[in-house]
């Protein structure tokens, strides 16, 4: 079945540094979504990418969808303590099941001041 | 105004007991979900209802039974609780017709002792 893998599993970042987390799917995705979960919180939608090669920016966050629509990345510049949390990518398990998402295992981000 | 609300937020119970978690959404969405997050933060879909009709039923023990009295409510009843059921259960909703992203509730922390 479809698998969505994320690396790294853990990311320790010094405040002010940049980092990237990667998401890879075993199958082509119709879209990919990114969610952020703060410690003790619930997943919150960040962005959805649909087109091959699409790049979207949200302030210091840059999201990219691969040309083959099988991988994605999230790049955060000038990391802040507010970026702490776990970042999940997720893709639909079938082409018509936009809500039945296969989540990656997440990248847990720790920021040191 | 909480969009997706779950009760209870915390639940500690003994093995063998039966418990229920309730969920309500006021977003006017037509589809609701139950996701389970284990201790390693892995998120996995359990069930989905669209307009009160069960549309997704992943490989979940029969002890778990969802019920949707109307499209704004989706409850989860668990019989004969086991230690392995300890997890965070997230209710979620979206508008499947618009292929909207998923909105998660704040989660219900279940601990079976």
mmCIF file of C-alpha atoms in Angstrom:
data_model
loop_
_atom_site.group_PDB
_atom_site.id
_atom_site.type_symbol
_atom_site.label_atom_id
_atom_site.label_comp_id
_atom_site.label_asym_id
_atom_site.label_seq_id
_atom_site.Cartn_x
_atom_site.Cartn_y
_atom_site.Cartn_z
ATOM 1 C CA UNK A 1 0.000 0.000 0.000
ATOM 2 C CA UNK A 2 0.901 3.647 -0.188
ATOM 3 C CA UNK A 3 3.549 4.827 2.227
ATOM 4 C CA UNK A 4 4.490 8.348 3.154
ATOM 5 C CA UNK A 5 7.896 8.769 4.731
ATOM 6 C CA UNK A 6 9.392 11.814 6.374
ATOM 7 C CA UNK A 7 12.967 12.608 7.227
ATOM 8 C CA UNK A 8 14.453 13.515 9.547
ATOM 9 C CA UNK A 9 12.391 12.189 12.427
ATOM 10 C CA UNK A 10 13.960 14.731 14.783
ATOM 11 C CA UNK A 11 15.471 18.105 14.031
ATOM 12 C CA UNK A 12 17.353 20.158 16.612
ATOM 13 C CA UNK A 13 17.845 23.688 15.383
ATOM 14 C CA UNK A 14 19.563 26.718 16.838
ATOM 15 C CA UNK A 15 17.355 29.764 16.792
ATOM 16 C CA UNK A 16 18.055 31.750 13.652
ATOM 17 C CA UNK A 17 19.206 28.776 11.590
ATOM 18 C CA UNK A 18 17.481 27.308 8.550
ATOM 19 C CA UNK A 19 16.386 23.720 8.095
ATOM 20 C CA UNK A 20 14.493 21.485 5.695
ATOM 21 C CA UNK A 21 12.274 18.492 6.253
ATOM 22 C CA UNK A 22 11.474 16.052 3.477
ATOM 23 C CA UNK A 23 8.479 13.957 2.584
ATOM 24 C CA UNK A 24 8.464 11.045 0.143
ATOM 25 C CA UNK A 25 5.565 8.980 -1.102
ATOM 26 C CA UNK A 26 5.745 5.518 -2.621
ATOM 27 C CA UNK A 27 3.013 6.531 -5.088
ATOM 28 C CA UNK A 28 2.107 9.636 -7.054
ATOM 29 C CA UNK A 29 -0.081 11.986 -5.054
ATOM 30 C CA UNK A 30 -2.961 14.120 -6.290
ATOM 31 C CA UNK A 31 -2.014 16.645 -3.653
ATOM 32 C CA UNK A 32 0.065 16.931 -0.531
ATOM 33 C CA UNK A 33 -0.813 18.710 2.674
ATOM 34 C CA UNK A 34 1.336 19.897 5.529
ATOM 35 C CA UNK A 35 0.201 20.140 9.127
ATOM 36 C CA UNK A 36 1.855 21.437 12.268
ATOM 37 C CA UNK A 37 1.217 20.049 15.719
ATOM 38 C CA UNK A 38 2.467 22.001 18.712
ATOM 39 C CA UNK A 39 3.415 20.000 21.822
ATOM 40 C CA UNK A 40 0.190 18.919 23.516
ATOM 41 C CA UNK A 41 -1.867 20.302 20.662
ATOM 42 C CA UNK A 42 -3.670 19.071 17.617
ATOM 43 C CA UNK A 43 -2.620 19.044 13.958
ATOM 44 C CA UNK A 44 -3.298 22.330 12.256
ATOM 45 C CA UNK A 45 -3.393 22.678 8.494
ATOM 46 C CA UNK A 46 -0.584 24.746 7.009
ATOM 47 C CA UNK A 47 -0.816 24.368 3.258
ATOM 48 C CA UNK A 48 -1.891 22.221 0.349
ATOM 49 C CA UNK A 49 0.121 21.706 -2.843
ATOM 50 C CA UNK A 50 -1.581 20.375 -5.936
ATOM 51 C CA UNK A 51 0.482 21.102 -9.039
ATOM 52 C CA UNK A 52 3.672 19.405 -10.112
ATOM 53 C CA UNK A 53 6.667 21.545 -9.134
ATOM 54 C CA UNK A 54 4.513 23.932 -7.141
ATOM 55 C CA UNK A 55 6.221 26.215 -4.637
ATOM 56 C CA UNK A 56 4.325 28.151 -1.996
ATOM 57 C CA UNK A 57 5.586 30.480 0.687
ATOM 58 C CA UNK A 58 4.171 31.453 4.035
ATOM 59 C CA UNK A 59 6.434 34.056 5.608
ATOM 60 C CA UNK A 60 9.536 32.063 6.627
ATOM 61 C CA UNK A 61 8.113 28.724 5.429
ATOM 62 C CA UNK A 62 8.641 27.504 1.865
ATOM 63 C CA UNK A 63 6.791 24.428 0.637
ATOM 64 C CA UNK A 64 7.636 22.563 -2.534
ATOM 65 C CA UNK A 65 5.927 19.745 -4.426
ATOM 66 C CA UNK A 66 8.161 17.602 -6.593
ATOM 67 C CA UNK A 67 7.873 17.375 -10.358
ATOM 68 C CA UNK A 68 6.801 13.751 -10.149
ATOM 69 C CA UNK A 69 4.329 14.578 -7.352
ATOM 70 C CA UNK A 70 5.902 11.951 -5.140
ATOM 71 C CA UNK A 71 7.916 14.143 -2.824
ATOM 72 C CA UNK A 72 7.672 17.414 -1.005
ATOM 73 C CA UNK A 73 9.769 19.584 1.244
ATOM 74 C CA UNK A 74 9.296 22.226 3.889
ATOM 75 C CA UNK A 75 12.075 24.740 4.383
ATOM 76 C CA UNK A 76 12.058 27.099 7.343
ATOM 77 C CA UNK A 77 14.387 30.059 7.408
ATOM 78 C CA UNK A 78 15.564 31.942 10.496
ATOM 79 C CA UNK A 79 13.959 29.453 12.870
ATOM 80 C CA UNK A 80 12.148 30.904 15.876
ATOM 81 C CA UNK A 81 11.034 29.285 19.120
ATOM 82 C CA UNK A 82 7.478 29.514 17.828
ATOM 83 C CA UNK A 83 8.420 26.966 15.149
ATOM 84 C CA UNK A 84 8.657 24.227 17.788
ATOM 85 C CA UNK A 85 6.368 21.298 17.060
ATOM 86 C CA UNK A 86 5.919 18.303 14.816
ATOM 87 C CA UNK A 87 5.442 18.858 11.116
ATOM 88 C CA UNK A 88 3.469 16.253 9.222
ATOM 89 C CA UNK A 89 3.017 15.791 5.526
ATOM 90 C CA UNK A 90 -0.022 13.885 4.318
ATOM 91 C CA UNK A 91 -1.363 12.676 1.027
ATOM 92 C CA UNK A 92 -4.721 11.198 0.002
ATOM 93 C CA UNK A 93 -4.718 7.420 0.061
ATOM 94 C CA UNK A 94 -6.649 7.297 -3.201
ATOM 95 C CA UNK A 95 -7.345 9.897 -5.850
ATOM 96 C CA UNK A 96 -10.875 10.594 -4.682
ATOM 97 C CA UNK A 97 -10.336 10.416 -0.950
ATOM 98 C CA UNK A 98 -9.086 13.842 -0.068
ATOM 99 C CA UNK A 99 -10.015 13.309 3.554
ATOM 100 C CA UNK A 100 -8.569 9.819 3.939
ATOM 101 C CA UNK A 101 -5.051 10.986 4.447
ATOM 102 C CA UNK A 102 -1.908 8.920 4.823
ATOM 103 C CA UNK A 103 0.274 10.826 7.249
ATOM 104 C CA UNK A 104 4.029 10.675 7.435
ATOM 105 C CA UNK A 105 5.572 9.944 10.820
ATOM 106 C CA UNK A 106 6.364 13.629 11.271
ATOM 107 C CA UNK A 107 9.479 15.674 11.916
ATOM 108 C CA UNK A 108 9.735 16.791 15.510
ATOM 109 C CA UNK A 109 11.445 20.174 15.672
ATOM 110 C CA UNK A 110 13.196 21.425 18.772
ATOM 111 C CA UNK A 111 14.560 24.960 18.784
ATOM 112 C CA UNK A 112 17.296 26.029 21.158
ATOM 113 C CA UNK A 113 17.617 29.735 21.908
ATOM 114 C CA UNK B 1 -16.276 29.250 19.103
ATOM 115 C CA UNK B 2 -14.507 25.919 18.763
ATOM 116 C CA UNK B 3 -14.935 24.505 15.260
ATOM 117 C CA UNK B 4 -14.425 20.829 16.131
ATOM 118 C CA UNK B 5 -14.952 20.012 19.778
ATOM 119 C CA UNK B 6 -14.363 16.737 21.567
ATOM 120 C CA UNK B 7 -15.252 15.515 25.027
ATOM 121 C CA UNK B 8 -13.741 14.415 27.256
ATOM 122 C CA UNK B 9 -10.274 15.871 26.729
ATOM 123 C CA UNK B 10 -8.704 13.491 29.217
ATOM 124 C CA UNK B 11 -9.907 10.036 30.140
ATOM 125 C CA UNK B 12 -8.231 7.548 32.478
ATOM 126 C CA UNK B 13 -9.968 4.223 32.820
ATOM 127 C CA UNK B 14 -9.325 0.626 33.739
ATOM 128 C CA UNK B 15 -8.900 -2.279 31.395
ATOM 129 C CA UNK B 16 -12.153 -3.937 30.459
ATOM 130 C CA UNK B 17 -14.262 -0.791 30.808
ATOM 131 C CA UNK B 18 -16.420 0.707 28.077
ATOM 132 C CA UNK B 19 -16.051 4.391 27.243
ATOM 133 C CA UNK B 20 -17.279 6.915 24.714
ATOM 134 C CA UNK B 21 -15.779 10.020 23.170
ATOM 135 C CA UNK B 22 -18.064 12.612 21.655
ATOM 136 C CA UNK B 23 -17.362 14.992 18.804
ATOM 137 C CA UNK B 24 -19.250 17.901 17.334
ATOM 138 C CA UNK B 25 -18.376 20.272 14.515
ATOM 139 C CA UNK B 26 -20.036 23.595 13.777
ATOM 140 C CA UNK B 27 -18.378 24.183 10.417
ATOM 141 C CA UNK B 28 -21.229 22.819 8.345
ATOM 142 C CA UNK B 29 -18.985 20.078 6.984
ATOM 143 C CA UNK B 30 -20.488 16.912 5.562
ATOM 144 C CA UNK B 31 -17.713 14.508 6.520
ATOM 145 C CA UNK B 32 -16.245 13.597 9.883
ATOM 146 C CA UNK B 33 -13.351 11.382 10.877
ATOM 147 C CA UNK B 34 -11.694 9.653 13.770
ATOM 148 C CA UNK B 35 -7.906 9.530 13.760
ATOM 149 C CA UNK B 36 -5.717 7.771 16.313
ATOM 150 C CA UNK B 37 -2.300 9.086 17.324
ATOM 151 C CA UNK B 38 -0.070 6.640 19.157
ATOM 152 C CA UNK B 39 2.763 7.344 21.558
ATOM 153 C CA UNK B 40 5.167 7.777 18.647
ATOM 154 C CA UNK B 41 2.909 10.498 17.224
ATOM 155 C CA UNK B 42 1.904 8.362 14.269
ATOM 156 C CA UNK B 43 -1.499 9.503 12.963
ATOM 157 C CA UNK B 44 -3.775 6.906 11.430
ATOM 158 C CA UNK B 45 -7.336 7.156 10.189
ATOM 159 C CA UNK B 46 -9.894 4.898 11.828
ATOM 160 C CA UNK B 47 -13.302 5.864 10.489
ATOM 161 C CA UNK B 48 -15.031 8.378 8.306
ATOM 162 C CA UNK B 49 -18.688 9.322 7.966
ATOM 163 C CA UNK B 50 -20.219 11.338 5.167
ATOM 164 C CA UNK B 51 -23.708 12.668 5.884
ATOM 165 C CA UNK B 52 -24.180 10.054 8.599
ATOM 166 C CA UNK B 53 -23.052 7.222 6.325
ATOM 167 C CA UNK B 54 -19.940 5.180 7.084
ATOM 168 C CA UNK B 55 -17.529 5.550 4.154
ATOM 169 C CA UNK B 56 -14.176 4.592 5.618
ATOM 170 C CA UNK B 57 -13.609 1.782 8.050
ATOM 171 C CA UNK B 58 -9.957 0.918 8.393
ATOM 172 C CA UNK B 59 -8.690 -2.216 10.069
ATOM 173 C CA UNK B 60 -9.889 -1.442 13.551
ATOM 174 C CA UNK B 61 -10.972 -3.978 16.210
ATOM 175 C CA UNK B 62 -14.712 -4.546 16.498
ATOM 176 C CA UNK B 63 -14.515 -3.106 19.990
ATOM 177 C CA UNK B 64 -14.479 0.313 18.349
ATOM 178 C CA UNK B 65 -17.865 1.449 17.105
ATOM 179 C CA UNK B 66 -18.506 4.888 15.654
ATOM 180 C CA UNK B 67 -21.955 6.439 15.569
ATOM 181 C CA UNK B 68 -23.125 9.497 13.724
ATOM 182 C CA UNK B 69 -26.566 10.702 14.823
ATOM 183 C CA UNK B 70 -26.358 13.599 12.364
ATOM 184 C CA UNK B 71 -23.718 15.105 10.108
ATOM 185 C CA UNK B 72 -22.498 17.471 12.836
ATOM 186 C CA UNK B 73 -21.780 14.720 15.354
ATOM 187 C CA UNK B 74 -19.570 11.656 15.363
ATOM 188 C CA UNK B 75 -19.095 9.647 18.517
ATOM 189 C CA UNK B 76 -16.684 6.827 19.231
ATOM 190 C CA UNK B 77 -17.574 4.033 21.597
ATOM 191 C CA UNK B 78 -14.934 1.604 22.771
ATOM 192 C CA UNK B 79 -15.800 -1.671 24.463
ATOM 193 C CA UNK B 80 -13.567 -3.791 26.680
ATOM 194 C CA UNK B 81 -10.704 -1.325 26.723
ATOM 195 C CA UNK B 82 -7.178 -2.702 26.475
ATOM 196 C CA UNK B 83 -3.829 -1.210 27.431
ATOM 197 C CA UNK B 84 -2.956 -0.821 23.764
ATOM 198 C CA UNK B 85 -5.912 1.489 23.245
ATOM 199 C CA UNK B 86 -4.088 4.218 25.132
ATOM 200 C CA UNK B 87 -3.591 6.998 22.625
ATOM 201 C CA UNK B 88 -4.838 10.388 21.578
ATOM 202 C CA UNK B 89 -8.008 10.225 19.517
ATOM 203 C CA UNK B 90 -8.642 13.116 17.171
ATOM 204 C CA UNK B 91 -11.953 13.918 15.646
ATOM 205 C CA UNK B 92 -11.790 15.830 12.373
ATOM 206 C CA UNK B 93 -14.060 17.155 9.699
ATOM 207 C CA UNK B 94 -14.044 18.559 6.202
ATOM 208 C CA UNK B 95 -16.278 19.292 3.268
ATOM 209 C CA UNK B 96 -15.624 16.316 1.043
ATOM 210 C CA UNK B 97 -17.530 17.783 -1.860
ATOM 211 C CA UNK B 98 -15.195 20.775 -1.977
ATOM 212 C CA UNK B 99 -12.172 18.602 -1.257
ATOM 213 C CA UNK B 100 -11.353 20.850 1.632
ATOM 214 C CA UNK B 101 -8.549 20.271 4.041
ATOM 215 C CA UNK B 102 -9.129 18.589 7.361
ATOM 216 C CA UNK B 103 -9.896 20.442 10.569
ATOM 217 C CA UNK B 104 -8.906 18.563 13.693
ATOM 218 C CA UNK B 105 -10.419 18.727 17.135
ATOM 219 C CA UNK B 106 -8.203 19.239 20.154
ATOM 220 C CA UNK B 107 -7.949 15.533 20.871
ATOM 221 C CA UNK B 108 -9.022 13.156 23.616
ATOM 222 C CA UNK B 109 -6.185 11.684 25.651
ATOM 223 C CA UNK B 110 -7.177 8.148 26.603
ATOM 224 C CA UNK B 111 -5.118 6.255 29.165
ATOM 225 C CA UNK B 112 -6.019 2.674 29.998
ATOM 226 C CA UNK B 113 -4.554 1.353 33.228
#
